[in-house]
PDB file of C-alpha atoms in Angstrom:
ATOM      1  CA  UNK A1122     -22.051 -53.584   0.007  1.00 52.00           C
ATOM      2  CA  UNK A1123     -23.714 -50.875  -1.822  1.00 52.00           C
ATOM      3  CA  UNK A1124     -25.765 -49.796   1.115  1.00 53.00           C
ATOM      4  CA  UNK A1125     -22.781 -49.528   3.014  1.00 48.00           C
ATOM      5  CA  UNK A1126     -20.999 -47.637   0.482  1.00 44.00           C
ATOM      6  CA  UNK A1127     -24.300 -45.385   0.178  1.00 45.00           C
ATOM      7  CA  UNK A1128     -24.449 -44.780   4.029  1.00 45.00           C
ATOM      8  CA  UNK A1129     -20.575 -44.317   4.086  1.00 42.00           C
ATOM      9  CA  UNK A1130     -21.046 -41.185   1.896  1.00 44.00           C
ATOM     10  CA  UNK A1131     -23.981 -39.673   3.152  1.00 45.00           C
ATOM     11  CA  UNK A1132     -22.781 -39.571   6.430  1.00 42.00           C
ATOM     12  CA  UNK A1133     -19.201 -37.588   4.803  1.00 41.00           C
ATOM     13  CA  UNK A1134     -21.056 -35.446   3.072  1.00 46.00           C
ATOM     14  CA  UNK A1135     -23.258 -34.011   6.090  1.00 42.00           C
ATOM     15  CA  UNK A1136     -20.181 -34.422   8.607  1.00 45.00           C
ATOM     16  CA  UNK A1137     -18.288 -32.035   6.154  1.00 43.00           C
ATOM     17  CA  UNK A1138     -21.392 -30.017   5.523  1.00 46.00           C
ATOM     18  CA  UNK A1139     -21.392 -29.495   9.317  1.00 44.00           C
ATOM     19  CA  UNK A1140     -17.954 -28.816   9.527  1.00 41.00           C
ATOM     20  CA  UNK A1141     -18.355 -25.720   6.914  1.00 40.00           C
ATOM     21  CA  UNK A1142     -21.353 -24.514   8.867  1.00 44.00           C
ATOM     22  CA  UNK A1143     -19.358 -24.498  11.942  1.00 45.00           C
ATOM     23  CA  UNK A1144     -16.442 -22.271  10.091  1.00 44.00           C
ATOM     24  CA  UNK A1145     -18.664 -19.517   8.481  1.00 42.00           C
ATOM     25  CA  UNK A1146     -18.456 -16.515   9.935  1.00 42.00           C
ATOM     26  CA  UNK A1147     -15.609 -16.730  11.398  1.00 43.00           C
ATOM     27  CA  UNK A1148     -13.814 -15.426   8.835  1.00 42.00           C
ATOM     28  CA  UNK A1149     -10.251 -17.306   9.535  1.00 44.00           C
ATOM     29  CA  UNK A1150      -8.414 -14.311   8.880  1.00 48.00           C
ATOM     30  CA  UNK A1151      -8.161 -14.067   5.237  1.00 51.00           C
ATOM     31  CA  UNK A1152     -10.026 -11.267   4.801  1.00 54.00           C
ATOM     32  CA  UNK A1153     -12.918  -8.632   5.618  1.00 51.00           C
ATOM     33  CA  UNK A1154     -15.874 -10.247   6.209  1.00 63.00           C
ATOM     34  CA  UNK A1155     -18.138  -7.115   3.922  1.00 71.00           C
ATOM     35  CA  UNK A1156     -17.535  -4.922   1.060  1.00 85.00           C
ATOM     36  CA  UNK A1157     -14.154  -3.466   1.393  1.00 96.00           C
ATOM     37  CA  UNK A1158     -13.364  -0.378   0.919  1.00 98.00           C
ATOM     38  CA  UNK A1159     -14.680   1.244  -2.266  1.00 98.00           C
ATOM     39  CA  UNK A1160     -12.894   4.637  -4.420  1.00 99.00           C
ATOM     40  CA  UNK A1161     -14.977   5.873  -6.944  1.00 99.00           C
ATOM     41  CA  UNK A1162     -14.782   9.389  -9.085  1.00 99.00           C
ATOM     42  CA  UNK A1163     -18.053  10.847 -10.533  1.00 98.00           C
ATOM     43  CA  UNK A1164     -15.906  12.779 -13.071  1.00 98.00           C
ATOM     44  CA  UNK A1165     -14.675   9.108 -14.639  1.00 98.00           C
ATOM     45  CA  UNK A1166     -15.671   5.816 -14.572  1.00 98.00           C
ATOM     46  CA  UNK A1167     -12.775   3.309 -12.751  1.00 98.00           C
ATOM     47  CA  UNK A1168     -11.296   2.265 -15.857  1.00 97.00           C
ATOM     48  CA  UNK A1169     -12.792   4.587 -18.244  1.00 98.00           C
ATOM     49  CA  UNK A1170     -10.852   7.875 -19.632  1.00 97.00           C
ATOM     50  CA  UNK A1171     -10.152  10.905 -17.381  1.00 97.00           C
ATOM     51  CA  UNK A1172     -11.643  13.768 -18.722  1.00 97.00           C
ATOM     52  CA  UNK A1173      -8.921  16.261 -20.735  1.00 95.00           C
ATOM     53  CA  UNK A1174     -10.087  18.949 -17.997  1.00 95.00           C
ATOM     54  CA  UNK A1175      -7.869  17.040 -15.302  1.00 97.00           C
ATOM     55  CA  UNK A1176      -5.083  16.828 -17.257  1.00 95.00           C
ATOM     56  CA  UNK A1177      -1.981  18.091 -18.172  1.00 92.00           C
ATOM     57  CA  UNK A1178      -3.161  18.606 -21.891  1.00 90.00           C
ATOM     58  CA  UNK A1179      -2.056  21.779 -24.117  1.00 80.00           C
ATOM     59  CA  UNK A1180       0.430  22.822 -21.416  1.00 83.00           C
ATOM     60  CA  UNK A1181      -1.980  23.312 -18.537  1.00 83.00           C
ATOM     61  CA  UNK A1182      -2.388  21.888 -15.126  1.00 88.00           C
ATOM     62  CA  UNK A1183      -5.887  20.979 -14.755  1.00 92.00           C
ATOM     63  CA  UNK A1184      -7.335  20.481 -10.936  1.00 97.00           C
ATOM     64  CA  UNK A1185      -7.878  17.321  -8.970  1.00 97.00           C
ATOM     65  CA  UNK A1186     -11.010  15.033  -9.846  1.00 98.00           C
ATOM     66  CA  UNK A1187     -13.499  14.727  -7.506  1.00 99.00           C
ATOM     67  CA  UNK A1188     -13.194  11.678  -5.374  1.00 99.00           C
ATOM     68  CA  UNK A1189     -15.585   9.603  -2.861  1.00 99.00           C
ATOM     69  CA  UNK A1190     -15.253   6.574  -0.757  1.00 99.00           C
ATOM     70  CA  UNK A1191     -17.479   4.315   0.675  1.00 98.00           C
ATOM     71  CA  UNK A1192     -17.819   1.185   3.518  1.00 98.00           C
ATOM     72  CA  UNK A1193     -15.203   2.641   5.583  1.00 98.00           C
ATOM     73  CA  UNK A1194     -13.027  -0.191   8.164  1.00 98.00           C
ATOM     74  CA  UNK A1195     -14.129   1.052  11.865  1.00 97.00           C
ATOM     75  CA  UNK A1196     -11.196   2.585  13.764  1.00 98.00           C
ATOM     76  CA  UNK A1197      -9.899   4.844  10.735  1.00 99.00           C
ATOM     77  CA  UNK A1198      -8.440   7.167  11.661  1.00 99.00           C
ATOM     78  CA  UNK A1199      -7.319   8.914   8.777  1.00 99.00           C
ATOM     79  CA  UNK A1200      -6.303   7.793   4.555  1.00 99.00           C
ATOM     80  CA  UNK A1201      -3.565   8.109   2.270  1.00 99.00           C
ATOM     81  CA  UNK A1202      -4.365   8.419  -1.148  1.00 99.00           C
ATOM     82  CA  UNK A1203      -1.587   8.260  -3.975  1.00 99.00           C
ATOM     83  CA  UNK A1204      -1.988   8.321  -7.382  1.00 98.00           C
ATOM     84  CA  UNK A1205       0.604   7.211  -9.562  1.00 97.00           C
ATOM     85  CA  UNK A1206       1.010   5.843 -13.592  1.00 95.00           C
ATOM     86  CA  UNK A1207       2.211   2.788 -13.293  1.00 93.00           C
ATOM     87  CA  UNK A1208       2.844   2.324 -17.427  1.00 91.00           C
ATOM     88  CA  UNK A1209       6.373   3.774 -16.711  1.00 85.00           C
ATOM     89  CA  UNK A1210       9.461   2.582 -15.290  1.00 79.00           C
ATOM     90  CA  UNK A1211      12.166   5.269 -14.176  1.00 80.00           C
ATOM     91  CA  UNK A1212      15.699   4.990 -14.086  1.00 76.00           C
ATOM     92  CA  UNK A1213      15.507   1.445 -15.101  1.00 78.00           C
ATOM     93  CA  UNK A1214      13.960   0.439 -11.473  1.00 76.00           C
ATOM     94  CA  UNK A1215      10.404  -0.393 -10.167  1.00 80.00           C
ATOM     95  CA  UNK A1216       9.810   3.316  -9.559  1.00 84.00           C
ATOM     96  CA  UNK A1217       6.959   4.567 -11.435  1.00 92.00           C
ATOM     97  CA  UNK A1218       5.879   8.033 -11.469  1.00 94.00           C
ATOM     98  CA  UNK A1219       3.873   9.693  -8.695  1.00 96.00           C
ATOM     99  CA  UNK A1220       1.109  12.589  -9.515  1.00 96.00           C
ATOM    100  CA  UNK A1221      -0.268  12.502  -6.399  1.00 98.00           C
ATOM    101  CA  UNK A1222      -0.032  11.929  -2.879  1.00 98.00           C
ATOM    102  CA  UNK A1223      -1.637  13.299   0.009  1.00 98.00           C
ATOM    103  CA  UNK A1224      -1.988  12.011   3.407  1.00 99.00           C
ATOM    104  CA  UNK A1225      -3.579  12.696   6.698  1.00 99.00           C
ATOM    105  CA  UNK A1226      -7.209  13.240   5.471  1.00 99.00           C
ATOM    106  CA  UNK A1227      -9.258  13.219   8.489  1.00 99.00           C
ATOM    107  CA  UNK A1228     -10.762   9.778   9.301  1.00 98.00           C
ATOM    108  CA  UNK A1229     -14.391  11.211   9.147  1.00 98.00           C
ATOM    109  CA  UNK A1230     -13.923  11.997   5.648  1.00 98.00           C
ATOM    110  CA  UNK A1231     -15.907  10.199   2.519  1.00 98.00           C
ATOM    111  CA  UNK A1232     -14.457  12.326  -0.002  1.00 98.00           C
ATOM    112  CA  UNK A1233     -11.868  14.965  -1.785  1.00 98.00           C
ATOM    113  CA  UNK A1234     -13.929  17.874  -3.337  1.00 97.00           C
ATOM    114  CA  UNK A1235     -12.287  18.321  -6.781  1.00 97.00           C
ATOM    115  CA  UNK A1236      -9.143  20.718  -7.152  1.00 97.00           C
ATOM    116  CA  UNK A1237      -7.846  20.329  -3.623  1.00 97.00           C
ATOM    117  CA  UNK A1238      -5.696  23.444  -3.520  1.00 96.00           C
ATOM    118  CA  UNK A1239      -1.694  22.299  -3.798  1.00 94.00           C
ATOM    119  CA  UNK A1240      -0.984  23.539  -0.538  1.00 96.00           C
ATOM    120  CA  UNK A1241       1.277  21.513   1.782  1.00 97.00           C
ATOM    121  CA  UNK A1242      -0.792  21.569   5.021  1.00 98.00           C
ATOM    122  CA  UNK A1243      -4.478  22.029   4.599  1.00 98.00           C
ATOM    123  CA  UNK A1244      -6.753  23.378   6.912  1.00 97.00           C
ATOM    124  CA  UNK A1245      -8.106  20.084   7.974  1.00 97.00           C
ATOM    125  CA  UNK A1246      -4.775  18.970   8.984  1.00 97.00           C
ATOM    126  CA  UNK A1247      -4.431  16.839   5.340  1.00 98.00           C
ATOM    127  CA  UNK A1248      -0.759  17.264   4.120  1.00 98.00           C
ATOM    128  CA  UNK A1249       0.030  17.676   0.224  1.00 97.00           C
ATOM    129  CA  UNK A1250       3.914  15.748  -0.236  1.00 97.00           C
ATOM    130  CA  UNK A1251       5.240  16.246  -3.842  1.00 96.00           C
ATOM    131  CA  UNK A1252       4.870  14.946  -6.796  1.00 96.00           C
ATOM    132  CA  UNK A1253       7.570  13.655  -9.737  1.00 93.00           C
ATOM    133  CA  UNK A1254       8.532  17.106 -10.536  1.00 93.00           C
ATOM    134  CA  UNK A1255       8.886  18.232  -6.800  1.00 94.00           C
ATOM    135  CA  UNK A1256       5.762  20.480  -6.898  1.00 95.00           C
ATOM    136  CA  UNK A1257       3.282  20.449  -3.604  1.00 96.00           C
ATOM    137  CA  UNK A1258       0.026  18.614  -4.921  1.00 96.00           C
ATOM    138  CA  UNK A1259      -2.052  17.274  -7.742  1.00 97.00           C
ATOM    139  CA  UNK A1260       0.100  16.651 -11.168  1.00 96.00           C
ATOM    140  CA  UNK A1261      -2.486  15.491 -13.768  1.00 95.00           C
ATOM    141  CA  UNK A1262      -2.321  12.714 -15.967  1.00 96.00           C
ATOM    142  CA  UNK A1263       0.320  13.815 -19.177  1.00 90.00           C
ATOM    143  CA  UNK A1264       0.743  10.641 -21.667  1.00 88.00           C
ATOM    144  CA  UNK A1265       1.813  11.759 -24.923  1.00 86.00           C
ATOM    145  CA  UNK A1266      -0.825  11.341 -28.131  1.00 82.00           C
ATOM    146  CA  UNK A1267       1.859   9.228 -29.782  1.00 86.00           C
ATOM    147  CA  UNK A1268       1.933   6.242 -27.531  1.00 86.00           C
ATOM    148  CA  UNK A1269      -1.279   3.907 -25.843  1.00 91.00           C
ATOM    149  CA  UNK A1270      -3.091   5.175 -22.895  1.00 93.00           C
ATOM    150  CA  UNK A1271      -1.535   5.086 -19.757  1.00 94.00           C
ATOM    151  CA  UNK A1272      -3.063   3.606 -16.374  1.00 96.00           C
ATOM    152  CA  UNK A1273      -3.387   6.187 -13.576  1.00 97.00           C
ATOM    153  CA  UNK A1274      -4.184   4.450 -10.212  1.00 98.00           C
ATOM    154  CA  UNK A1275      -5.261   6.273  -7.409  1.00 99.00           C
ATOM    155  CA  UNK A1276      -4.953   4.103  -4.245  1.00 99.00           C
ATOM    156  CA  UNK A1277      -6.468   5.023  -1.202  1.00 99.00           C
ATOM    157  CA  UNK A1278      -5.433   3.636   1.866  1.00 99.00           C
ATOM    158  CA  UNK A1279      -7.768   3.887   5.706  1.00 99.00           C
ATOM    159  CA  UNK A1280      -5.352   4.038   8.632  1.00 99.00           C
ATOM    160  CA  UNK A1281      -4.848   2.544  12.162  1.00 99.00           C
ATOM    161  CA  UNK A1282      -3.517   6.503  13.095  1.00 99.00           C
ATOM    162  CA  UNK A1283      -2.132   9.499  11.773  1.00 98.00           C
ATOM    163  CA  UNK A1284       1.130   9.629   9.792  1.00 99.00           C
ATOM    164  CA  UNK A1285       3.747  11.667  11.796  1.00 98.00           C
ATOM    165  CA  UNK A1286       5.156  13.190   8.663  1.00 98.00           C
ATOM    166  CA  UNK A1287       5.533  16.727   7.384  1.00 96.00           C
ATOM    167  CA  UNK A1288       4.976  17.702   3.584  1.00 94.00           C
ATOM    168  CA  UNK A1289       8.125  16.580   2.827  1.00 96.00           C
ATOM    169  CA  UNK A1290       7.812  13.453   3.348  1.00 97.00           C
ATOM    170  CA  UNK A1291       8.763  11.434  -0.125  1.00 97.00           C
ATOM    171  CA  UNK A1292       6.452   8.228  -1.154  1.00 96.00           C
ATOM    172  CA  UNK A1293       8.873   6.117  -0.015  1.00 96.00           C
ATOM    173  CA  UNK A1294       9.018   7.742   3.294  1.00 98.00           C
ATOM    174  CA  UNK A1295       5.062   7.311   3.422  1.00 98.00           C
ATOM    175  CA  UNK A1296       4.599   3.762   1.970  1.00 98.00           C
ATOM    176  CA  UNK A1297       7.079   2.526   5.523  1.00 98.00           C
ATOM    177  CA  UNK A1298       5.057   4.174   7.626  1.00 99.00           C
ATOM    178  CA  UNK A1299       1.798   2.876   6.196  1.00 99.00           C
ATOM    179  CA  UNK A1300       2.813  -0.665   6.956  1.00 98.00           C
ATOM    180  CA  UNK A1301       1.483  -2.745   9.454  1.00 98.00           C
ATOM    181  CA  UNK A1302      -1.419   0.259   9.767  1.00 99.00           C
ATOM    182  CA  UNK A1303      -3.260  -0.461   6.807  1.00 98.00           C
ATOM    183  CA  UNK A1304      -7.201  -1.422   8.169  1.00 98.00           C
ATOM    184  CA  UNK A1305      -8.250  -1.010   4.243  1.00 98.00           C
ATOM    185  CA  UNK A1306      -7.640   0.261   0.390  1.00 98.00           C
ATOM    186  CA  UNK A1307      -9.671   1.185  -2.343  1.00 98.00           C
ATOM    187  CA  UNK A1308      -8.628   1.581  -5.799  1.00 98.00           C
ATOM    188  CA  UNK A1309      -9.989   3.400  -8.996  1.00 99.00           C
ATOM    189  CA  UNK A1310      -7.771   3.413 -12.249  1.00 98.00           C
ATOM    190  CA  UNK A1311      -8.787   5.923 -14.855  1.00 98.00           C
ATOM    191  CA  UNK A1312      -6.485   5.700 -18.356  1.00 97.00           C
ATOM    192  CA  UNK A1313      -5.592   9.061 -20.828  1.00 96.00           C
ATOM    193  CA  UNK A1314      -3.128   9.997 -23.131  1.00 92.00           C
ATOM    194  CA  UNK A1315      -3.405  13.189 -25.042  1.00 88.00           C
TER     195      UNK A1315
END
């Protein structure tokens, strides 16, 4: 009886051993099969603070980190990035507040050279919509001294196609057309208060 019992589960174990050799690779659609899509910043560390020089601190409007991404899903063909602090809730709804977004950036790209001019269209073809206050561009990161830090994410998003979409396009208008066209997103999240 024991030998039976011992033979019975030997011969599960490598009939389910086989079974899992048979499915990897394959990836069963849950997911990329390599690194995903990576967004880092060499001006801040992803969840580390973002310097004061990128901020809204004393009154000024500092200029746009520096940003770079990596292992980029073949067939982009071009990224949104939005940055937005999710710590606050507006008007009582899920809204939060939007310092950035910018869409369009040419598929080839690997980066966003630091204080990307607030234009609406860029050369390149990259379109600038506005941010909470209704200004074309970058709005640095403003929490007040008095309360905790506050989390800015910046999202970025590689694309199936190009957005057909004109500067004023509002987030909302940008997130529906994203959908269903999303091949991968990175994500960085710096933190600041002044």
């Amino acid at each position: 009886m024991k030998k039976t019992l011992a033979t019975t589960t030997i011969l599960l174990s490598l009939a389910f051993g086989a079974l899992l050799a048979q499915d990897k690779g394959k990836g069963g659609g849950k997911g990329p099969g390599g690194p995903g899509l990576t967004l880092t910043s060499p001006d801040f560390e992803d969840g580390g603070v973002i310097p004061d020089k990128y901020s809204q601190k004393g009154g000024q409007q500092g200029p746009s980190p520096k940003l770079e991404w990596k292992n980029v899903p073949a067939g982009t063909q071009s990224f949104v990035l939005l940055m937005h602090d999710p710590d606050v809730a507006l008007q009582k709804k899920l809204d939060d507040v939007t310092h950035w977004l910018i869409f369009n950036i040419p598929g080839t790209a690997t980066e966003l050279q630091g204080g990307v001019p607030g234009e609406a269209k860029l050369p390149d073809g990259t379109i600038n919509a506005k941010n909470l206050r209704g200004a074309v561009g970058y709005m640095g990161p403003g929490a007040p001294a008095a309360g905790p830090y506050h989390h800015y994410t910046f999202e970025l998003f590689a694309l199936d196609t190009k957005l057909d979409l004109g500067p004023d396009a509002t987030r909302a208008d940008v997130m529906k057309a994203i959908d269903g066209h999303i091949l991968g997103k990175g994500v960085l999240e710096g933190r600041f208060h002044q």
